[in-house]
Coordinates of C-alpha atoms in Angstrom, one line a residue:
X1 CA 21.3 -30.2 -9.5
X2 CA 23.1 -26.5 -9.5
X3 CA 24.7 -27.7 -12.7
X4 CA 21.9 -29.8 -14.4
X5 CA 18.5 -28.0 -15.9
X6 CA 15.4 -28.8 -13.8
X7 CA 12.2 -27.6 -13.1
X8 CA 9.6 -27.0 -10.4
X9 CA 5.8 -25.9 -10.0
X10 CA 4.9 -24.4 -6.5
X11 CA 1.5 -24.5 -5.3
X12 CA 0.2 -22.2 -2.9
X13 CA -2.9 -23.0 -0.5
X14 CA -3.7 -19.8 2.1
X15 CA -2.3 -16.7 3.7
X16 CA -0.7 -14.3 1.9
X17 CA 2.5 -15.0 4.3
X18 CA 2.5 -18.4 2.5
X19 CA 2.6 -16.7 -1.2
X20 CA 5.6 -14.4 0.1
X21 CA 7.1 -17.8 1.3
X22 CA 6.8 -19.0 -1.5
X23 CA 7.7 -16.7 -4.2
X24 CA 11.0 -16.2 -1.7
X25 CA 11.6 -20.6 -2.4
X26 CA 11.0 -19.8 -6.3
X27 CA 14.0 -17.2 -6.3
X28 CA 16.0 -19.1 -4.0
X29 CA 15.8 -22.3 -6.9
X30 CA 15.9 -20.0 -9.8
X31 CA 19.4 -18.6 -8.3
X32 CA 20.2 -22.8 -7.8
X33 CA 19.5 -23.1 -11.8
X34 CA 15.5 -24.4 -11.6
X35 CA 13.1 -23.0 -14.0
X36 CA 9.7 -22.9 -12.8
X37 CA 6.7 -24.1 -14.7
X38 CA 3.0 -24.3 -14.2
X39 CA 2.7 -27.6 -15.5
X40 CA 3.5 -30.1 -12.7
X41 CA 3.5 -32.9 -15.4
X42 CA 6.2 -31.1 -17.0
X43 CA 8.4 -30.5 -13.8
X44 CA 11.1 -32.4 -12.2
X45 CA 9.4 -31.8 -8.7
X46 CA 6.3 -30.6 -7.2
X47 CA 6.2 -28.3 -3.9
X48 CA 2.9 -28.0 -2.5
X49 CA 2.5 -25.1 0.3
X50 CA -0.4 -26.1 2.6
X51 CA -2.7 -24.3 4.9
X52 CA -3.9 -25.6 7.9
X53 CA -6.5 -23.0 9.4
X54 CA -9.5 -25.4 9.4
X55 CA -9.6 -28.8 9.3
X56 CA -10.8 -28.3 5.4
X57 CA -7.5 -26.7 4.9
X58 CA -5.8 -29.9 5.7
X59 CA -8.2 -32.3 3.5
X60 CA -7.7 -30.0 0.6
X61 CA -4.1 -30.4 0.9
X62 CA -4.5 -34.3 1.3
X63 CA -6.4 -34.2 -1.8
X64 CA -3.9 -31.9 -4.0
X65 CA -1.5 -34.9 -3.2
X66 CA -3.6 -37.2 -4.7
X67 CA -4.5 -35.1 -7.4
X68 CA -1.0 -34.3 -8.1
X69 CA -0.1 -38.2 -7.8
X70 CA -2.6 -38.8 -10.4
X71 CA -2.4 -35.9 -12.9
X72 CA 1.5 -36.0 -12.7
X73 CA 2.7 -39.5 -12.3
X74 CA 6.1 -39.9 -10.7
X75 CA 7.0 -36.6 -10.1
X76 CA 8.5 -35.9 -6.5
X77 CA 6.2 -34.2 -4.2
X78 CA 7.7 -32.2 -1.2
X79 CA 5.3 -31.0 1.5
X80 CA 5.5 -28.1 3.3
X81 CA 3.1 -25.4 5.2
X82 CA 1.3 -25.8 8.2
X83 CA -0.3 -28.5 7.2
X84 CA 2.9 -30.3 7.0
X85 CA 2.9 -29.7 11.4
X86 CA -0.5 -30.9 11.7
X87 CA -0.9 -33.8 9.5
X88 CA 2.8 -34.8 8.8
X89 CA 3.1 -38.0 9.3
X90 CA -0.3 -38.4 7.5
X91 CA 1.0 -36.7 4.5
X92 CA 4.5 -38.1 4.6
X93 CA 2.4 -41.5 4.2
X94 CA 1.0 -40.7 0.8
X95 CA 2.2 -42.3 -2.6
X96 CA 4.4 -39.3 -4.4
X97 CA 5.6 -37.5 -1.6
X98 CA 9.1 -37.3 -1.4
X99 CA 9.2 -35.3 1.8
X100 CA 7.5 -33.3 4.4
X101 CA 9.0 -30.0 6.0
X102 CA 7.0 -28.8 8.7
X103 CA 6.8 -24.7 9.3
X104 CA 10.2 -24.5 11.4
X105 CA 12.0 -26.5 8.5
X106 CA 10.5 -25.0 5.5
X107 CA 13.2 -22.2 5.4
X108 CA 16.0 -24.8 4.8
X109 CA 14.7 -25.6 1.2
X110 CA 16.0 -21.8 0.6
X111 CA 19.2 -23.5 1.3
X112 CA 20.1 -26.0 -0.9
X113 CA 18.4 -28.1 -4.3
X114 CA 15.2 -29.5 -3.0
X115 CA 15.7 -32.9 -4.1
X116 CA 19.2 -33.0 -2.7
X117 CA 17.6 -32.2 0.6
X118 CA 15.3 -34.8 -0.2
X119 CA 17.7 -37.7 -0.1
X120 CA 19.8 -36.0 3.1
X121 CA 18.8 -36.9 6.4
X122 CA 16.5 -34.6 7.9
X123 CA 16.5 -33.5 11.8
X124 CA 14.1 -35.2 14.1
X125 CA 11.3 -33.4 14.7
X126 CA 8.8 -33.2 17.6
X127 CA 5.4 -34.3 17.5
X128 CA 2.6 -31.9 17.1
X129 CA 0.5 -31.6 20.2
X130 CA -2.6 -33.2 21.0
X131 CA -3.4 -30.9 24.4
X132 CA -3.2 -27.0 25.2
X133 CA -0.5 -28.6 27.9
X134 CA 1.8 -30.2 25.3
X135 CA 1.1 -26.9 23.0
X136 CA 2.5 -24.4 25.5
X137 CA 5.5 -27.0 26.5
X138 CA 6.5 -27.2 22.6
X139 CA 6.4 -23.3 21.9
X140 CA 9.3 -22.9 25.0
X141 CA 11.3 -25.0 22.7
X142 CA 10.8 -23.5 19.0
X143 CA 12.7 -21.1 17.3
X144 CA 12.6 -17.7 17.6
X145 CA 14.5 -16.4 15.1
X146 CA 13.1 -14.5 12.3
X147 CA 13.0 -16.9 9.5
X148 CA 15.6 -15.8 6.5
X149 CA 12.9 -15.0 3.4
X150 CA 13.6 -12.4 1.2
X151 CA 12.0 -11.3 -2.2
X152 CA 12.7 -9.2 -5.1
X153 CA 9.6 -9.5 -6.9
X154 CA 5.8 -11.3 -7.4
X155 CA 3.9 -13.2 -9.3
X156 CA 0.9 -10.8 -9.0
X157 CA 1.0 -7.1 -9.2
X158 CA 0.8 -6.4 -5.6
X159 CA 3.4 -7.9 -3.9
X160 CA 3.7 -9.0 -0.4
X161 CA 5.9 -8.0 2.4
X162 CA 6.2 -10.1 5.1
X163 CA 7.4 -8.2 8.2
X164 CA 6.1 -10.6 11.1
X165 CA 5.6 -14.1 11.8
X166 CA 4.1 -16.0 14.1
X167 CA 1.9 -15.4 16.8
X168 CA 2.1 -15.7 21.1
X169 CA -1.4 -14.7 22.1
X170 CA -3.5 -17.8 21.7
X171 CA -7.0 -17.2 21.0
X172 CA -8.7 -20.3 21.8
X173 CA -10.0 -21.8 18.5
X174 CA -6.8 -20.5 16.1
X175 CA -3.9 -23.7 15.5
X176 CA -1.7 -21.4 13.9
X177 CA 0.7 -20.7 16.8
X178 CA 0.7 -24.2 17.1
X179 CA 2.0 -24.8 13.5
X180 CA 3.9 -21.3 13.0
X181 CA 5.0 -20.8 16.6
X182 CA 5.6 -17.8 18.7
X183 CA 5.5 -14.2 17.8
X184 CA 9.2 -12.7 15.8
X185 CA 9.4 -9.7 13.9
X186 CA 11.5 -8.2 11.2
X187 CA 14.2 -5.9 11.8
X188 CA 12.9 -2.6 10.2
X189 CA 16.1 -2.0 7.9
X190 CA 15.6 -5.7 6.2
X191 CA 11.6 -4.1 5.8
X192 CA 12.9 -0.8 4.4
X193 CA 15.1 -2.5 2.0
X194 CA 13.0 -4.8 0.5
X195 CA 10.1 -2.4 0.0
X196 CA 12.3 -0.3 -1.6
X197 CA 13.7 -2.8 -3.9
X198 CA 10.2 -3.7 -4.7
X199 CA 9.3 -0.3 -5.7
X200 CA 12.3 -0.2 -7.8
X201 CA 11.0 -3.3 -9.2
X202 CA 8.4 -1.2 -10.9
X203 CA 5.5 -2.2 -7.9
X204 CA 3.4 0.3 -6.9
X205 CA 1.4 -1.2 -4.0
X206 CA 3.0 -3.5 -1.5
X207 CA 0.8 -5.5 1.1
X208 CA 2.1 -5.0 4.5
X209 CA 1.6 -8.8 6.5
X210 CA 2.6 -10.5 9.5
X211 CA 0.6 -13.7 11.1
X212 CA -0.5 -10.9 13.5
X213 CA 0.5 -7.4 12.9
X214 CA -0.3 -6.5 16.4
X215 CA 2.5 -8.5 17.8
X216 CA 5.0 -7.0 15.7
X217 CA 8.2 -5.3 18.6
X218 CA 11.4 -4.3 17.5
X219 CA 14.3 -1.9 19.3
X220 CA 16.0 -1.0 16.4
X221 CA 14.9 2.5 14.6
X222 CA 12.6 3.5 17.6
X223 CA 9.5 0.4 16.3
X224 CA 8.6 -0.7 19.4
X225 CA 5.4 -1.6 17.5
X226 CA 3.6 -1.7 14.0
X227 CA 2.6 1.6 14.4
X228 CA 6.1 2.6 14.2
X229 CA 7.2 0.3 11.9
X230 CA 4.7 2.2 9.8
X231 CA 5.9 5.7 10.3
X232 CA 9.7 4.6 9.8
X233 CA 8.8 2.8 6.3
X234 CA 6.5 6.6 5.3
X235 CA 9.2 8.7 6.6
X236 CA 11.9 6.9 4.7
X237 CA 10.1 6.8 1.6
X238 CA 7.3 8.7 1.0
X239 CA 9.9 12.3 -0.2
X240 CA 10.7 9.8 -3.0
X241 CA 7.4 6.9 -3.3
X242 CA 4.6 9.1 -1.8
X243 CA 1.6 11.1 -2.9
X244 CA 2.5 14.5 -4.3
X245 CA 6.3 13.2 -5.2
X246 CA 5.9 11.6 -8.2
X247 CA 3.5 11.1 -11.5
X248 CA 2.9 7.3 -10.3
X249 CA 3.1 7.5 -6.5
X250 CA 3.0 4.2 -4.4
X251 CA 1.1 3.0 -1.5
X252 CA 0.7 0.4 1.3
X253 CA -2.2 -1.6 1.7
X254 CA -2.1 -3.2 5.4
X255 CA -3.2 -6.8 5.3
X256 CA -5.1 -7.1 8.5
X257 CA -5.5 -5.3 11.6
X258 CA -6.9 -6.5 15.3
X259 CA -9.8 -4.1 16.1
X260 CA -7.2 -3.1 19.6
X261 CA -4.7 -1.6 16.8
X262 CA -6.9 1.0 16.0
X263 CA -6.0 3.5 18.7
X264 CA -6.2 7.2 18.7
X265 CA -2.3 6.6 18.2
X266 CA -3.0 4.3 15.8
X267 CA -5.8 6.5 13.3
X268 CA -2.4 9.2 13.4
X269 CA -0.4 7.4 12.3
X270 CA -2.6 6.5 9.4
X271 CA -3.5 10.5 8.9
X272 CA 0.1 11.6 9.1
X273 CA 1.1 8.4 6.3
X274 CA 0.9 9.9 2.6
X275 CA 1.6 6.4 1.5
X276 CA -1.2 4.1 3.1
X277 CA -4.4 3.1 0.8
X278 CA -8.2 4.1 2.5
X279 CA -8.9 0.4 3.5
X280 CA -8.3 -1.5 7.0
X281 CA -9.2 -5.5 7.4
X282 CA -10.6 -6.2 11.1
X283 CA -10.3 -9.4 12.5
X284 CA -13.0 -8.9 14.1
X285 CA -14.5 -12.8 14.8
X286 CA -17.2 -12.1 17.0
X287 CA -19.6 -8.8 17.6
X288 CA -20.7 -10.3 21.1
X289 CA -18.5 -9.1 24.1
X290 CA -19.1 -12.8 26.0
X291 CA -18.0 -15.0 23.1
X292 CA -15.0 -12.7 22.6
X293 CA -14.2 -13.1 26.0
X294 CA -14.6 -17.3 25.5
X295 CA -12.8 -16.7 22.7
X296 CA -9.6 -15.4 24.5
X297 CA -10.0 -12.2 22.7
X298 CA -10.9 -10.0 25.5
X299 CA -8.3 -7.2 24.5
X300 CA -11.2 -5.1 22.9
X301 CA -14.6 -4.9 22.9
X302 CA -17.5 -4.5 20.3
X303 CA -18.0 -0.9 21.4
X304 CA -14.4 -0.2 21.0
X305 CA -14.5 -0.8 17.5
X306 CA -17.3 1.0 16.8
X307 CA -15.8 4.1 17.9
X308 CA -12.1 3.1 16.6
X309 CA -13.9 2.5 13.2
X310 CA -15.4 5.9 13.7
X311 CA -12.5 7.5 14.3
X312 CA -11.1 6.0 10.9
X313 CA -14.3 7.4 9.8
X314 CA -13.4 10.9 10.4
X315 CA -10.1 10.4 8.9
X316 CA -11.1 8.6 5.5
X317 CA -15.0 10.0 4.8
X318 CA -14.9 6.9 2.1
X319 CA -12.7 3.6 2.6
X320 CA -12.9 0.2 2.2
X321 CA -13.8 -1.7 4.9
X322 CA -13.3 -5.5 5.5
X323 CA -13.7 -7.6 8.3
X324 CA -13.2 -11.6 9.4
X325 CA -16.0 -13.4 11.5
X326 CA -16.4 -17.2 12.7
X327 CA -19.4 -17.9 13.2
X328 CA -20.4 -21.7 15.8
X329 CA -17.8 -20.9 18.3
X330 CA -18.9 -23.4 21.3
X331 CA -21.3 -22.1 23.6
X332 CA -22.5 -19.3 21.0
X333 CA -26.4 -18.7 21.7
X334 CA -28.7 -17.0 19.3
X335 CA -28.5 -14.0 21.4
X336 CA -24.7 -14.0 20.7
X337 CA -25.5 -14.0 16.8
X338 CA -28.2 -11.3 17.0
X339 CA -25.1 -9.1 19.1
X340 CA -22.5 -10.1 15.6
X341 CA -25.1 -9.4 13.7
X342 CA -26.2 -5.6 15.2
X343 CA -22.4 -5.1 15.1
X344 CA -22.3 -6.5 11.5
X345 CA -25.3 -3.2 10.9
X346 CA -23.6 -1.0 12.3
X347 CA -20.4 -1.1 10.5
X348 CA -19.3 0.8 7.4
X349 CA -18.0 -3.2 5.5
X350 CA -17.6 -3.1 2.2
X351 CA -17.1 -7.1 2.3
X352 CA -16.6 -9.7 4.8
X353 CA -14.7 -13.3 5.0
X354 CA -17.5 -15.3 7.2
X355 CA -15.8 -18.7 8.8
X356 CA -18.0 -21.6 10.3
X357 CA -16.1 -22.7 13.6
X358 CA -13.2 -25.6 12.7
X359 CA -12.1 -27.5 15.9
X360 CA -8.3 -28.2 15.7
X361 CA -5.8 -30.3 18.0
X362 CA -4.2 -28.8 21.0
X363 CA -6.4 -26.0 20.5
X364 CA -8.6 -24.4 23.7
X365 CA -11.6 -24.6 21.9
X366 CA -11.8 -27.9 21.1
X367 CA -12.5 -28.9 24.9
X368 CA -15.0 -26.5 25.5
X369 CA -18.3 -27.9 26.2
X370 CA -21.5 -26.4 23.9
X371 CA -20.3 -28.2 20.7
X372 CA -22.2 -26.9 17.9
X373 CA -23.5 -29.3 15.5
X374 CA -22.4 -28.5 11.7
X375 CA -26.5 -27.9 10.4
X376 CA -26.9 -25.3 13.4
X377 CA -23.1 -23.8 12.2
X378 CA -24.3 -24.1 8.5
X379 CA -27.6 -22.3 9.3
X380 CA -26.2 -19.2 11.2
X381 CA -23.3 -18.4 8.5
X382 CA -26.2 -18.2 6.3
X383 CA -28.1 -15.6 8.7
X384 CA -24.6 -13.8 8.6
X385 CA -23.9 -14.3 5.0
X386 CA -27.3 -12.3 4.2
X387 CA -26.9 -10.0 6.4
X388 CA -22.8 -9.2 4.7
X389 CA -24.8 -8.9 1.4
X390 CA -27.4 -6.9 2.5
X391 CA -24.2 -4.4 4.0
X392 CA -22.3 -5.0 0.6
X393 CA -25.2 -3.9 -1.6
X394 CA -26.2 -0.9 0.9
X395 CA -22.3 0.2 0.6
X396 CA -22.2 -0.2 -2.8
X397 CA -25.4 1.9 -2.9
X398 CA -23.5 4.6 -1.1
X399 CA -20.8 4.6 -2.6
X400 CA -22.3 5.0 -6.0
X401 CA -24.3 8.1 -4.3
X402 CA -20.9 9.3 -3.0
X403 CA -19.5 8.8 -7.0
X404 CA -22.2 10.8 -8.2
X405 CA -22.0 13.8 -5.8
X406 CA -18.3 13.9 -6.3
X407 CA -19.1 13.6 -10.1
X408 CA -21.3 16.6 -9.4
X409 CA -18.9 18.1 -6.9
X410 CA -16.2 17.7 -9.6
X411 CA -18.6 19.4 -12.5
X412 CA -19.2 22.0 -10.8
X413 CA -15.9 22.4 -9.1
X414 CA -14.5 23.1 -13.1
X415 CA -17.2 24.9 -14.3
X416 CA -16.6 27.5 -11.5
X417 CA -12.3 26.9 -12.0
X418 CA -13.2 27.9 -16.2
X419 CA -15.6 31.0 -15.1
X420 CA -12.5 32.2 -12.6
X421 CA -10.1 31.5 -15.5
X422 CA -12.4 33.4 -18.0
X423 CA -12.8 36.2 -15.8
X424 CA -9.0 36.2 -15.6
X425 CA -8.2 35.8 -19.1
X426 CA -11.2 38.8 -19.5
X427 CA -9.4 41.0 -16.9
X428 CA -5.6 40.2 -18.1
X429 CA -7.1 41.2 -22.2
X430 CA -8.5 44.5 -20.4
X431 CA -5.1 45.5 -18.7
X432 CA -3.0 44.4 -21.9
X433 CA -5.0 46.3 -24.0
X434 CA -5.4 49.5 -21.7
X435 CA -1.2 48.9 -21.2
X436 CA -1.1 48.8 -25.0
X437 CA -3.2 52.1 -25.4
X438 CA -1.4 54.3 -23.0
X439 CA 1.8 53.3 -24.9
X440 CA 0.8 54.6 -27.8
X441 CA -0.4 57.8 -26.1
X442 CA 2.8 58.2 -24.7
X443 CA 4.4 57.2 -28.1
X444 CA 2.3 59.6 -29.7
X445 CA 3.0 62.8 -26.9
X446 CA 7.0 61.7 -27.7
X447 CA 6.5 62.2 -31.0
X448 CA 4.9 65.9 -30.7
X449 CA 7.1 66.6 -28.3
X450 CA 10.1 65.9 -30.8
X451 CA 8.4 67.5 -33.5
X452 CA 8.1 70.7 -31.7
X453 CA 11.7 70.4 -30.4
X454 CA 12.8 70.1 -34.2
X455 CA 10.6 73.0 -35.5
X456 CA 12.5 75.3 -33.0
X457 CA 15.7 74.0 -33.4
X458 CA 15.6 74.8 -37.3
X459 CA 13.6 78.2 -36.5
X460 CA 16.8 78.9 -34.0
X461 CA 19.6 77.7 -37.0
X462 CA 17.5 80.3 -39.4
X463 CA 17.8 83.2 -36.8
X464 CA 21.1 82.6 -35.7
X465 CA 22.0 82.6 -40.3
X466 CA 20.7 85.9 -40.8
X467 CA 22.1 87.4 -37.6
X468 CA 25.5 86.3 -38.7
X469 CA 24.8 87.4 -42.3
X470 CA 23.5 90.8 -41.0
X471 CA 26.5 90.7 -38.7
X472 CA 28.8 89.7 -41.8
X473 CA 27.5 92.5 -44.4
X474 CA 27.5 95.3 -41.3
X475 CA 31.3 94.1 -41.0
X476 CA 31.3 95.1 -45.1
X477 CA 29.9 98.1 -44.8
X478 CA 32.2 99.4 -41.7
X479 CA 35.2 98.5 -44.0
X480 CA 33.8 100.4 -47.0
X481 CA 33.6 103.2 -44.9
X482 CA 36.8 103.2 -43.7
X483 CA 38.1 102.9 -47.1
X484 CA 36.8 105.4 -48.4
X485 CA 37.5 108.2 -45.4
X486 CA 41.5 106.9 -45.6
X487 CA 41.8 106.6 -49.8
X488 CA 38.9 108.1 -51.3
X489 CA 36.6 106.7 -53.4
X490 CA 38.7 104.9 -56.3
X491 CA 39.9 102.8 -53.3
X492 CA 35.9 101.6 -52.0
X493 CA 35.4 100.5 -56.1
X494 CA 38.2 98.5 -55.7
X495 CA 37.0 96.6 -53.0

């Protein structure tokens, strides 16, 4: 296969750590000799990278399968992504896949020709787990090694850059440290690199992501957290990248942040960065304290984000301002909704992703009594759906307002700048031309002055002519005299 031409087509379902994955498998083959195409009827094999978030992320995968068995006839399909943990042996079962690499074995296809890793034996791997039990026994056995993707460029203009994986805390309704296991993080030179090589690239905003940012702990380069991560990758290259260095400066954009991130620490970091965009993404999930609390997420509270957000606030007077919220968790009253939904008013969002509950295996939730039936789930992510619009059109009614006193701030900012540089220009024509006049005064003065010298000087040569005339015909005259007493007068006519 490294010597034979051969194409793929990737398909990408979820997080934005997936699409780094996967554009990091498309230069891995390209380097093995693959050419990528968008057709899968027209490729040599199909790799389909799957989601497995809700339980709809799973079916849709399912379904691509047989959509892909059907549209493209014959064609290899390999299966990877969470969805390959979850549902593998599902999946595996389904005409046109060729092979299923679940999450810990998706970065061996960086390794070698996909289809040659197809027809190798593959190691044996352990069964996902059904309880919170068997999910804590398997994570003390997974691998916690940072997997080995690396990029050099995207598909779409702003590129990803995956610094973290994984994720140990455990909130009770999320399966994905169950599929992607526990928290690892990037070592901060292998970051600093590859952003740089991105912005080489010709990339002008890079999405910092990680399963969960907050997680991210590293010795190396002082980053004991993301915070410092942060600081490292501005200080390193915002002299060359950042606002106020260049015509086309860069920026980050940071691809989600838990609501305990934002820290008085945290808010300076952001104000000292002259490379990080105006715009934060909360995973917020819940705006009531108690189903936080159910929800494992008891690390911050709703009135802690208020007043993180307003210390953003203060910072950036206009960002954006996104947020995530699952809506049906078990047990979740209508008082609990009314709390999401005060929290949901009082918040600057410019947008939110609104999630009805999912159950998943081996998850805490899923055990839980107060079940919520899908109408009741259906019905509240409508209240909170309304409500996000309502937010969204009021934000955008702002910000229009802020647009047009900036345009008005902006008018009248220039119209004052050209007065100043009038009045300048006005002041600068006054002293040139008062400079220019006292020149020629003195130009003039010189003149007289060398004109009076000259008349003097001639008046002097004139004086000093006649005296030595006078002088000359005295001389004469003395001679004659003598003459004339010593030889008479025959000798004076003579002379």
């Amino acid at each position: 296969m490294h010597d034979d031409f051969w194409t793929f087509c990737i398909l990408t379902f979820g997080c934005k750590v997936n699409q780094y994955e996967s554009q990091s498998l498309r230069e891995a083959w390209k380097r093995m000799g693959g050419a990528e195409t968008d057709d899968p009827a027209g490729a040599n094999l199909i790799l389909l990278n799957t989601c497995a978030v809700t339980a709809n992320a799973v079916s849709d995968a399912r379904q691509a399968v047989r959509r892909l068995q059907r549209d493209a006839p014959g064609v290899p399909i390999i299966v990877t992504g969470c969805a390959a943990e979850v549902a593998r042996e599902e999946l595996r079962a389904l005409p046109g896949v060729a092979a299923v690499f679940g999450q810990d074995a998706k970065s061996r296809l960086l390794a070698a020709p996909p289809l040659a890793l197809c027809a190798s034996e593959l190691p044996p791997e352990t069964p996902f787990p059904a309880t919170p039990e068997e999910a804590r026994a398997r994570a003390l056995t997974r691998d916690r090694s940072y997997p080995p993707f690396r990029i050099a460029a995207f598909r779409r203009a702003r590129p990803v850059l995956k610094v973290q994986d994984g994720c140990s805390h455990g909130c009770a309704y999320c399966i994905v440290p169950l599929t992607r296991g526990p928290a690892r993080s990037r070592a901060p030179q292998d970051c600093l690199l590859e952003a740089r090589r991105l912005l080489e690239a010709g990339y002008r905003e890079i999405m910092i992501s990680g399963i969960n940012l907050r997680q991210y702990a590293m010795r190396e380069e002082g980053c004991a957290d993301f915070w410092d991560l942060l600081a490292y990758l501005d200080r390193e290259l915002a002299p060359e990248w950042g606002a106020g260095a260049r015509p086309d400066p860069a920026r980050f954009r940071i691809s989600s942040v838990e609501p305990a991130q934002l820290s008085e620490r945290g808010v300076a970091v952001l104000a000292a960065s002259r490379m990080v965009c105006p715009h934060l993404h909360l995973s917020l999930q819940s705006g009531s304290a108690a189903v936080l609390r159910a929800m494992r997420r008891g690390h911050y509270t709703p009135e802690a984000l208020l007043e993180a957000v307003g210390r953003t606030a203060k910072l950036w007077p206009r960002f954006g301002l996104g947020a995530d919220i699952l809506m049906g968790f078990p047990g979740e009253s209508e008082e609990h909704v009314r709390e999401t939904l005060d929290v949901v008013r009082a918040l600057p969002l410019t947008y939110a992703h609104v999630f009805p509950y999912s159950s998943r295996p081996g998850t805490v939730a899923a055990g839980l009594p107060g079940q919520i039936a899908k109408a009741e789930r259906d019905a509240e992510l409508k209240k909170q759906e309304v409500e996000i619009a309502k937010q969204k059109l009021d934000a955008e009614i702002r910000a229009q307002a802020d647009a047009e006193r900036y345009r008005q701030q902006q008018e009248a900012e220039a119209a004052l700048f050209k007065r100043q540089k009038d009045a300048e220009a006005a002041r600068y024509e006054q002293e040139q031309k008062a400079e220019a006049e006292m020149k020629i005064a003195e130009a003039q003065k010189y003149a007289k002055e060398q004109e009076a010298e000259g008349i003097a000087a001639v008046g002097k040569a004139e004086a000093e002519a006649i005296r030595a005339k006078a002088l000359a015909e005295a001389e004469g005259i003395d001679k004659k005299a003598e003459a004339m007493k010593k030889y008479g007068e025959a000798a004076v006519i003579e002379m």
